[in-house]
């Protein structure tokens, strides 16, 4: 066993040193999965139970560290800080701060560099990012409470698959008949954080343009139609337009118009950008842009059950031009085996919020067929969670 410890320490040191190990994203994910399996295999069952059950406490500590600016203060410091130094910087009572720091150190979110002395770790730095800070707030305030009510919901439905969007774990958690979108509309600060979260959630994951050949599939051979005022790309429910803007960045000088569609409350926060048109649109109503080359949805349909998803698809399909228009759906295609924890967590999140789901390939085929569409191809890449479902009118 001492040899095993030495080997693990050697691997840990090697991986921690910047540049010591050159690994691509897919290899990193596979190695991390193996490390988690090793941890489970090594743990005593009682210790394993403790670790899993106490995870909400770790989320709470992360949120406190974000709210108080603790992580930011450590990251910005050129040298380790004592609890008293930190207490003065972030205005937290020192006895309380010592308790928080001990908890953070136990989960490797800060490093104990000496007695009562701390420095940042990879975890600290990650949560000073826009993505980390916004997710800590949005999940703590909005998304964790419904997750906790999934057992109550399933027990009440006698363990039937939830499909009713008007009675969800979200409704139980917040004791409301409103939907999540209604709550967001009533809380400007939460809506702002949610918008930031949605804009940054893909950080660290492949963009669809990394594995979908957009120029070859969407533009080549169609330049004449696009150069005469045609619409090349409609980003439906596209929030702040990150996907359309990334397409614009990667294909400079592309032919055709780019249009971002979303709710008025969302679009008012989107900066005006040359070459990106903004249009208020409810995707449950008829699509006003007819005959576009591409109608694009990213992470839309997992919010809605089959009946409501079918309505969205039909409203869009009615605007598509036969033999010309394509629909691109950027979403999870849930594997029947070997699904990632991110994909399965997303599935449970959709269940808790909307009584909806992440779909398998067959479920996607059934849904699109019902809308009068057929799948040409499902595009993906190693290490990607989301795929591109490419469809046309049947």
Coordinates of N, CA, C and O in Angstrom, one line a residue, residues 1-136:
X1 N 0.8 -1.2 0.0 CA 0.0 0.0 0.0 C 0.9 1.3 0.0 O 0.5 2.3 -0.6
X2 N 2.0 1.2 0.7 CA 2.9 2.3 0.7 C 3.4 2.7 -0.7 O 3.5 3.9 -1.1
X3 N 3.6 1.7 -1.6 CA 3.9 1.9 -3.0 C 2.8 2.6 -3.7 O 3.0 3.5 -4.6
X4 N 1.6 2.2 -3.4 CA 0.4 2.9 -4.1 C 0.3 4.3 -3.7 O 0.1 5.2 -4.5
X5 N 0.6 4.6 -2.4 CA 0.6 6.0 -1.9 C 1.6 6.8 -2.7 O 1.4 8.0 -3.1
X6 N 2.8 6.2 -2.8 CA 3.9 6.9 -3.5 C 3.6 7.2 -4.9 O 3.9 8.3 -5.5
X7 N 3.0 6.2 -5.6 CA 2.6 6.4 -7.0 C 1.5 7.5 -7.1 O 1.6 8.3 -8.0
X8 N 0.5 7.5 -6.2 CA -0.5 8.5 -6.3 C 0.1 9.9 -6.0 O -0.3 10.9 -6.7
X9 N 1.0 10.0 -5.1 CA 1.6 11.3 -4.8 C 2.4 11.8 -6.0 O 2.4 13.0 -6.3
X10 N 3.1 10.9 -6.6 CA 3.9 11.2 -7.8 C 3.0 11.8 -8.9 O 3.3 12.8 -9.6
X11 N 1.8 11.1 -9.2 CA 0.9 11.5 -10.2 C 0.3 12.8 -9.8 O 0.2 13.7 -10.7
X12 N -0.1 13.0 -8.6 CA -0.7 14.3 -8.1 C 0.3 15.4 -8.3 O -0.1 16.5 -8.8
X13 N 1.5 15.2 -8.0 CA 2.6 16.3 -8.1 C 2.8 16.6 -9.6 O 2.8 17.8 -10.0
X14 N 2.8 15.6 -10.4 CA 3.1 15.8 -11.9 C 1.9 16.5 -12.5 O 2.1 17.5 -13.3
X15 N 0.7 16.2 -12.2 CA -0.5 16.8 -12.8 C -0.6 18.3 -12.3 O -1.0 19.2 -13.1
X16 N -0.2 18.5 -11.1 CA -0.4 19.9 -10.5 C 0.6 20.9 -11.1 O 0.3 22.1 -11.1
X17 N 1.7 20.4 -11.6 CA 2.7 21.3 -12.1 C 2.3 21.7 -13.5 O 2.1 20.9 -14.4
X18 N 2.2 23.0 -13.7 CA 1.7 23.6 -15.0 C 2.7 23.1 -16.1 O 3.9 23.3 -16.0
X19 N 2.2 22.5 -17.1 CA 3.0 22.2 -18.3 C 3.7 20.8 -18.1 O 4.3 20.3 -19.0
X20 N 3.6 20.2 -16.9 CA 4.2 18.9 -16.7 C 3.6 17.8 -17.5 O 4.2 16.9 -18.0
X21 N 2.2 17.9 -17.7 CA 1.5 16.9 -18.4 C 0.6 17.6 -19.5 O -0.2 18.4 -19.1
X22 N 0.9 17.2 -20.7 CA 0.1 17.8 -21.8 C -1.1 16.8 -22.1 O -0.8 15.8 -22.7
X23 N -2.2 17.2 -21.7 CA -3.4 16.4 -21.9 C -4.5 17.2 -22.7 O -4.8 18.3 -22.3
X24 N -5.1 16.5 -23.6 CA -6.3 17.2 -24.3 C -7.5 17.1 -23.4 O -7.5 16.4 -22.3
X25 N -8.6 17.8 -23.7 CA -9.7 17.9 -22.9 C -10.3 16.5 -22.6 O -10.7 16.2 -21.5
X26 N -10.5 15.7 -23.7 CA -11.1 14.4 -23.5 C -10.3 13.5 -22.6 O -10.9 12.8 -21.7
X27 N -9.0 13.5 -22.7 CA -8.1 12.7 -21.8 C -8.2 13.2 -20.4 O -8.2 12.4 -19.5
X28 N -8.2 14.5 -20.2 CA -8.4 15.0 -18.8 C -9.7 14.5 -18.2 O -9.7 14.1 -17.0
X29 N -10.8 14.5 -19.0 CA -12.1 14.1 -18.4 C -12.0 12.6 -18.1 O -12.5 12.2 -17.0
X30 N -11.4 11.8 -18.9 CA -11.3 10.4 -18.7 C -10.4 10.1 -17.4 O -10.7 9.3 -16.6
X31 N -9.3 10.9 -17.3 CA -8.4 10.7 -16.2 C -9.1 11.1 -14.9 O -9.0 10.4 -13.8
X32 N -9.9 12.2 -14.9 CA -10.6 12.6 -13.8 C -11.7 11.6 -13.3 O -11.9 11.3 -12.1
X33 N -12.3 11.0 -14.3 CA -13.3 10.0 -14.0 C -12.7 8.8 -13.4 O -13.2 8.2 -12.4
X34 N -11.5 8.4 -13.8 CA -10.8 7.3 -13.2 C -10.4 7.6 -11.8 O -10.5 6.8 -10.9
X35 N -9.9 8.8 -11.6 CA -9.5 9.3 -10.2 C -10.7 9.2 -9.3 O -10.6 8.8 -8.1
X36 N -11.9 9.6 -9.8 CA -13.1 9.5 -8.9 C -13.5 8.0 -8.6 O -13.9 7.7 -7.5
X37 N -13.3 7.2 -9.6 CA -13.5 5.7 -9.3 C -12.6 5.2 -8.3 O -13.0 4.4 -7.4
X38 N -11.3 5.6 -8.4 CA -10.3 5.1 -7.4 C -10.7 5.6 -6.0 O -10.6 4.8 -5.0
X39 N -11.2 6.9 -5.9 CA -11.6 7.4 -4.6 C -12.7 6.6 -4.0 O -12.7 6.2 -2.8
X40 N -13.7 6.3 -4.8 CA -14.8 5.5 -4.4 C -14.4 4.1 -3.9 O -14.8 3.6 -2.9
X41 N -13.5 3.5 -4.7 CA -13.0 2.1 -4.4 C -12.2 2.1 -3.1 O -12.2 1.1 -2.4
X42 N -11.5 3.2 -2.8 CA -10.7 3.3 -1.6 C -11.4 3.6 -0.3 O -11.0 3.2 0.8
X43 N -12.6 4.3 -0.5 CA -13.3 4.7 0.7 C -14.0 3.6 1.5 O -14.6 2.8 0.8
X44 N -14.0 3.7 2.8 CA -14.8 2.9 3.6 C -16.3 3.3 3.3 O -16.5 4.5 3.2
X45 N -17.2 2.4 3.3 CA -18.6 2.7 3.0 C -19.2 3.8 3.9 O -19.9 4.7 3.5
X46 N -18.8 3.8 5.2 CA -19.3 4.9 6.1 C -18.7 6.2 5.7 O -19.5 7.2 5.8
X47 N -17.5 6.3 5.4 CA -16.9 7.5 5.0 C -17.4 8.0 3.6 O -17.7 9.2 3.4
X48 N -17.7 7.1 2.7 CA -18.3 7.4 1.4 C -19.7 8.1 1.7 O -20.0 9.1 1.0
X49 N -20.5 7.5 2.6 CA -21.8 8.1 2.9 C -21.6 9.5 3.4 O -22.3 10.4 3.0
X50 N -20.7 9.7 4.3 CA -20.5 11.0 4.9 C -20.2 12.0 3.8 O -20.7 13.1 3.8
X51 N -19.3 11.6 2.9 CA -18.8 12.6 1.9 C -20.0 13.0 1.0 O -20.1 14.2 0.7
X52 N -20.8 12.0 0.6 CA -21.9 12.4 -0.3 C -23.0 13.2 0.4 O -23.5 14.2 -0.1
X53 N -23.3 12.8 1.6 CA -24.4 13.4 2.3 C -24.1 14.9 2.7 O -24.9 15.8 2.7
X54 N -22.8 15.1 3.0 CA -22.4 16.5 3.5 C -22.0 17.4 2.3 O -21.6 18.5 2.5
X55 N -22.2 17.0 1.1 CA -21.9 17.9 -0.1 C -22.6 19.2 -0.1 O -22.0 20.2 -0.4
X56 N -23.9 19.3 0.4 CA -24.6 20.6 0.4 C -23.8 21.6 1.3 O -23.9 22.8 1.0
X57 N -23.2 21.1 2.4 CA -22.4 22.0 3.2 C -21.3 22.7 2.4 O -20.9 23.9 2.6
X58 N -20.6 21.9 1.6 CA -19.6 22.4 0.7 C -20.1 23.5 -0.2 O -19.4 24.6 -0.4
X59 N -21.2 23.3 -0.8 CA -21.8 24.3 -1.7 C -22.1 25.6 -0.9 O -21.9 26.7 -1.4
X60 N -22.6 25.4 0.3 CA -22.9 26.6 1.1 C -21.6 27.4 1.4 O -21.6 28.6 1.4
X61 N -20.5 26.7 1.7 CA -19.3 27.4 2.0 C -18.7 28.1 0.7 O -18.2 29.2 0.8
X62 N -18.9 27.5 -0.4 CA -18.5 28.1 -1.7 C -19.3 29.4 -1.9 O -18.7 30.5 -2.2
X63 N -20.6 29.4 -1.6 CA -21.4 30.5 -1.8 C -21.0 31.7 -0.8 O -20.9 32.8 -1.2
X64 N -20.7 31.3 0.4 CA -20.3 32.4 1.4 C -18.9 33.0 0.9 O -18.8 34.2 1.0
X65 N -18.0 32.2 0.4 CA -16.7 32.7 0.0 C -16.9 33.6 -1.2 O -16.2 34.6 -1.4
X66 N -17.9 33.3 -2.1 CA -18.1 34.2 -3.2 C -18.8 35.5 -2.8 O -18.4 36.6 -3.2
X67 N -19.8 35.4 -1.9 CA -20.6 36.5 -1.5 C -19.7 37.5 -0.7 O -19.8 38.7 -0.8
X68 N -18.8 37.0 0.1 CA -17.9 37.9 0.9 C -16.7 38.4 0.2 O -16.0 39.3 0.7
X69 N -16.4 37.8 -0.9 CA -15.2 38.2 -1.7 C -13.9 37.5 -1.1 O -12.8 37.9 -1.4
X70 N -14.1 36.4 -0.3 CA -13.0 35.7 0.2 C -12.0 35.2 -0.8 O -10.8 35.4 -0.8
X71 N -12.6 34.5 -1.8 CA -11.8 33.9 -2.9 C -11.1 35.0 -3.6 O -9.9 34.9 -4.0
X72 N -11.7 36.1 -3.9 CA -11.1 37.2 -4.7 C -10.0 37.8 -3.9 O -8.9 38.1 -4.5
X73 N -10.1 38.0 -2.6 CA -9.1 38.6 -1.8 C -7.8 37.7 -1.7 O -6.7 38.2 -1.8
X74 N -8.0 36.4 -1.6 CA -6.9 35.5 -1.6 C -6.2 35.5 -3.0 O -5.0 35.5 -3.1
X75 N -7.0 35.5 -4.0 CA -6.4 35.4 -5.4 C -5.7 36.6 -5.8 O -4.6 36.6 -6.4
X76 N -6.1 37.8 -5.3 CA -5.5 39.0 -5.6 C -4.2 39.3 -4.8 O -3.4 40.2 -5.1
X77 N -4.1 38.6 -3.7 CA -2.9 38.8 -2.8 C -1.7 38.1 -3.4 O -1.7 37.0 -3.9
X78 N -0.6 38.8 -3.2 CA 0.7 38.3 -3.8 C 1.4 37.3 -2.8 O 2.4 36.7 -3.1
X79 N 0.8 37.2 -1.6 CA 1.4 36.3 -0.6 C 0.2 35.7 0.3 O -0.9 36.3 0.3
X80 N 0.5 34.6 1.0 CA -0.6 34.1 1.8 C -1.1 35.1 2.9 O -0.4 36.0 3.3
X81 N -2.4 34.9 3.3 CA -3.0 35.8 4.2 C -3.4 35.0 5.4 O -3.9 33.9 5.4
X82 N -3.4 35.7 6.6 CA -3.9 35.1 7.8 C -5.4 35.4 7.9 O -5.9 36.2 7.1
X83 N -6.0 34.7 8.8 CA -7.5 34.9 9.0 C -7.7 36.3 9.4 O -8.7 36.9 8.9
X84 N -6.9 36.9 10.2 CA -7.1 38.3 10.6 C -6.9 39.2 9.5 O -7.7 40.2 9.3
X85 N -5.9 39.0 8.6 CA -5.7 39.8 7.4 C -7.0 39.7 6.5 O -7.5 40.8 6.1
X86 N -7.5 38.5 6.3 CA -8.7 38.4 5.5 C -9.9 39.0 6.1 O -10.7 39.7 5.4
X87 N -10.1 38.8 7.4 CA -11.2 39.4 8.1 C -11.3 40.9 7.9 O -12.3 41.5 7.7
X88 N -10.1 41.5 8.0 CA -10.0 43.0 7.8 C -10.4 43.4 6.4 O -11.1 44.4 6.1
X89 N -9.9 42.6 5.4 CA -10.2 42.9 4.0 C -11.6 42.7 3.6 O -12.2 43.5 2.8
X90 N -12.3 41.7 4.1 CA -13.6 41.4 3.6 C -14.7 41.7 4.7 O -15.9 41.4 4.4
X91 N -14.3 42.2 5.8 CA -15.3 42.6 6.8 C -16.1 41.4 7.3 O -17.4 41.5 7.4
X92 N -15.5 40.3 7.7 CA -16.1 39.2 8.3 C -15.5 39.0 9.7 O -14.3 39.0 9.8
X93 N -16.3 38.7 10.7 CA -15.8 38.5 12.1 C -14.8 37.4 12.1 O -15.1 36.3 11.5
X94 N -13.7 37.5 12.7 CA -12.6 36.6 12.6 C -12.9 35.2 13.1 O -12.5 34.2 12.4
X95 N -13.6 35.1 14.2 CA -14.0 33.7 14.6 C -14.8 32.9 13.6 O -14.6 31.8 13.4
X96 N -15.8 33.6 13.0 CA -16.6 33.0 12.0 C -15.7 32.7 10.8 O -15.8 31.6 10.2
X97 N -14.8 33.6 10.4 CA -14.0 33.4 9.2 C -13.1 32.2 9.4 O -12.8 31.4 8.5
X98 N -12.5 32.0 10.6 CA -11.7 30.8 10.9 C -12.4 29.5 10.6 O -11.9 28.6 10.1
X99 N -13.7 29.5 11.0 CA -14.5 28.3 10.8 C -14.7 28.0 9.3 O -14.7 26.9 8.8
X100 N -15.0 29.1 8.6 CA -15.2 29.0 7.1 C -14.0 28.5 6.4 O -14.0 27.7 5.6
X101 N -12.8 29.1 6.8 CA -11.6 28.7 6.2 C -11.2 27.3 6.4 O -10.7 26.6 5.6
X102 N -11.5 26.8 7.6 CA -11.2 25.4 7.9 C -12.0 24.5 7.0 O -11.5 23.5 6.5
X103 N -13.3 24.8 6.8 CA -14.1 24.0 5.9 C -13.7 24.1 4.5 O -13.6 23.1 3.8
X104 N -13.3 25.3 4.1 CA -12.8 25.4 2.7 C -11.5 24.7 2.5 O -11.2 24.1 1.4
X105 N -10.6 24.7 3.5 CA -9.3 24.0 3.4 C -9.6 22.5 3.3 O -8.9 21.8 2.5
X106 N -10.6 22.0 4.0 CA -10.9 20.5 4.0 C -11.3 20.1 2.7 O -11.2 18.9 2.3
X107 N -11.9 21.0 1.9 CA -12.4 20.6 0.5 C -11.5 21.1 -0.5 O -11.8 21.1 -1.7
X108 N -10.3 21.5 -0.1 CA -9.2 22.0 -1.1 C -9.6 23.2 -1.9 O -9.1 23.5 -3.0
X109 N -10.5 24.0 -1.3 CA -10.9 25.3 -1.9 C -10.0 26.4 -1.5 O -9.9 27.4 -2.2
X110 N -9.3 26.2 -0.4 CA -8.1 27.1 -0.1 C -7.0 26.2 0.4 O -7.3 25.0 0.8
X111 N -5.8 26.7 0.5 CA -4.7 25.9 0.9 C -4.1 26.5 2.2 O -3.9 27.7 2.4
X112 N -3.9 25.6 3.2 CA -3.3 26.0 4.5 C -1.8 26.0 4.3 O -1.2 25.0 4.2
X113 N -1.2 27.2 4.2 CA 0.2 27.3 4.0 C 1.0 27.4 5.3 O 2.3 27.4 5.3
X114 N 0.3 27.5 6.4 CA 1.0 27.6 7.7 C -0.1 27.6 8.7 O -1.3 27.5 8.4
X115 N 0.2 27.8 10.0 CA -0.7 27.9 11.0 C -1.5 29.2 10.8 O -1.0 30.3 10.8
X116 N -2.9 29.0 10.6 CA -3.7 30.2 10.4 C -3.3 31.1 9.3 O -3.3 32.3 9.3
X117 N -2.8 30.4 8.2 CA -2.4 31.2 7.0 C -2.8 30.4 5.7 O -2.8 29.2 5.7
X118 N -3.3 31.2 4.8 CA -4.0 30.6 3.6 C -3.6 31.2 2.3 O -3.3 32.4 2.2
X119 N -3.7 30.4 1.3 CA -3.5 30.9 -0.1 C -4.5 30.3 -1.0 O -5.2 29.3 -0.6
X120 N -4.7 30.8 -2.2 CA -5.8 30.3 -3.1 C -5.3 28.9 -3.7 O -4.2 28.6 -3.8
X121 N -6.3 28.2 -4.2 CA -6.1 27.0 -5.0 C -6.8 27.1 -6.3 O -7.4 28.2 -6.6
X122 N -6.8 26.1 -7.1 CA -7.5 26.1 -8.4 C -9.0 26.3 -8.2 O -9.6 27.0 -9.0
X123 N -9.5 25.8 -7.1 CA -10.9 26.0 -6.8 C -11.2 27.4 -6.5 O -12.2 28.0 -7.0
X124 N -10.4 28.1 -5.6 CA -10.6 29.5 -5.3 C -10.6 30.3 -6.6 O -11.5 31.2 -6.8
X125 N -9.6 30.1 -7.4 CA -9.5 30.9 -8.7 C -10.7 30.6 -9.6 O -11.2 31.6 -10.3
X126 N -11.1 29.4 -9.7 CA -12.3 29.1 -10.6 C -13.5 29.9 -10.2 O -14.2 30.4 -11.0
X127 N -13.7 30.0 -8.9 CA -15.0 30.7 -8.4 C -14.8 32.2 -8.4 O -15.7 32.9 -8.0
X128 N -13.7 32.8 -8.8 CA -13.6 34.2 -9.0 C -13.9 34.6 -10.4 O -14.0 35.7 -10.8
X129 N -14.1 33.6 -11.3 CA -14.5 33.8 -12.7 C -16.0 34.2 -12.7 O -16.7 34.0 -11.8
X130 N -16.4 34.8 -13.8 CA -17.8 35.2 -14.0 C -18.7 34.0 -13.9 O -19.7 34.0 -13.3
X131 N -18.2 32.9 -14.6 CA -19.0 31.7 -14.5 C -19.2 31.1 -13.1 O -20.3 30.8 -12.7
X132 N -18.1 31.0 -12.4 CA -18.1 30.5 -11.1 C -19.0 31.3 -10.1 O -19.8 30.8 -9.4
X133 N -18.8 32.6 -10.1 CA -19.5 33.5 -9.2 C -21.0 33.5 -9.5 O -21.9 33.4 -8.6
X134 N -21.4 33.5 -10.8 CA -22.8 33.5 -11.2 C -23.5 32.2 -10.9 O -24.6 32.2 -10.4
X135 N -22.8 31.1 -11.1 CA -23.4 29.8 -10.8 C -23.5 29.6 -9.3 O -24.5 29.0 -8.9
X136 N -22.6 30.0 -8.5 CA -22.8 29.9 -7.1 C -24.0 30.6 -6.6 O -24.8 30.1 -5.7

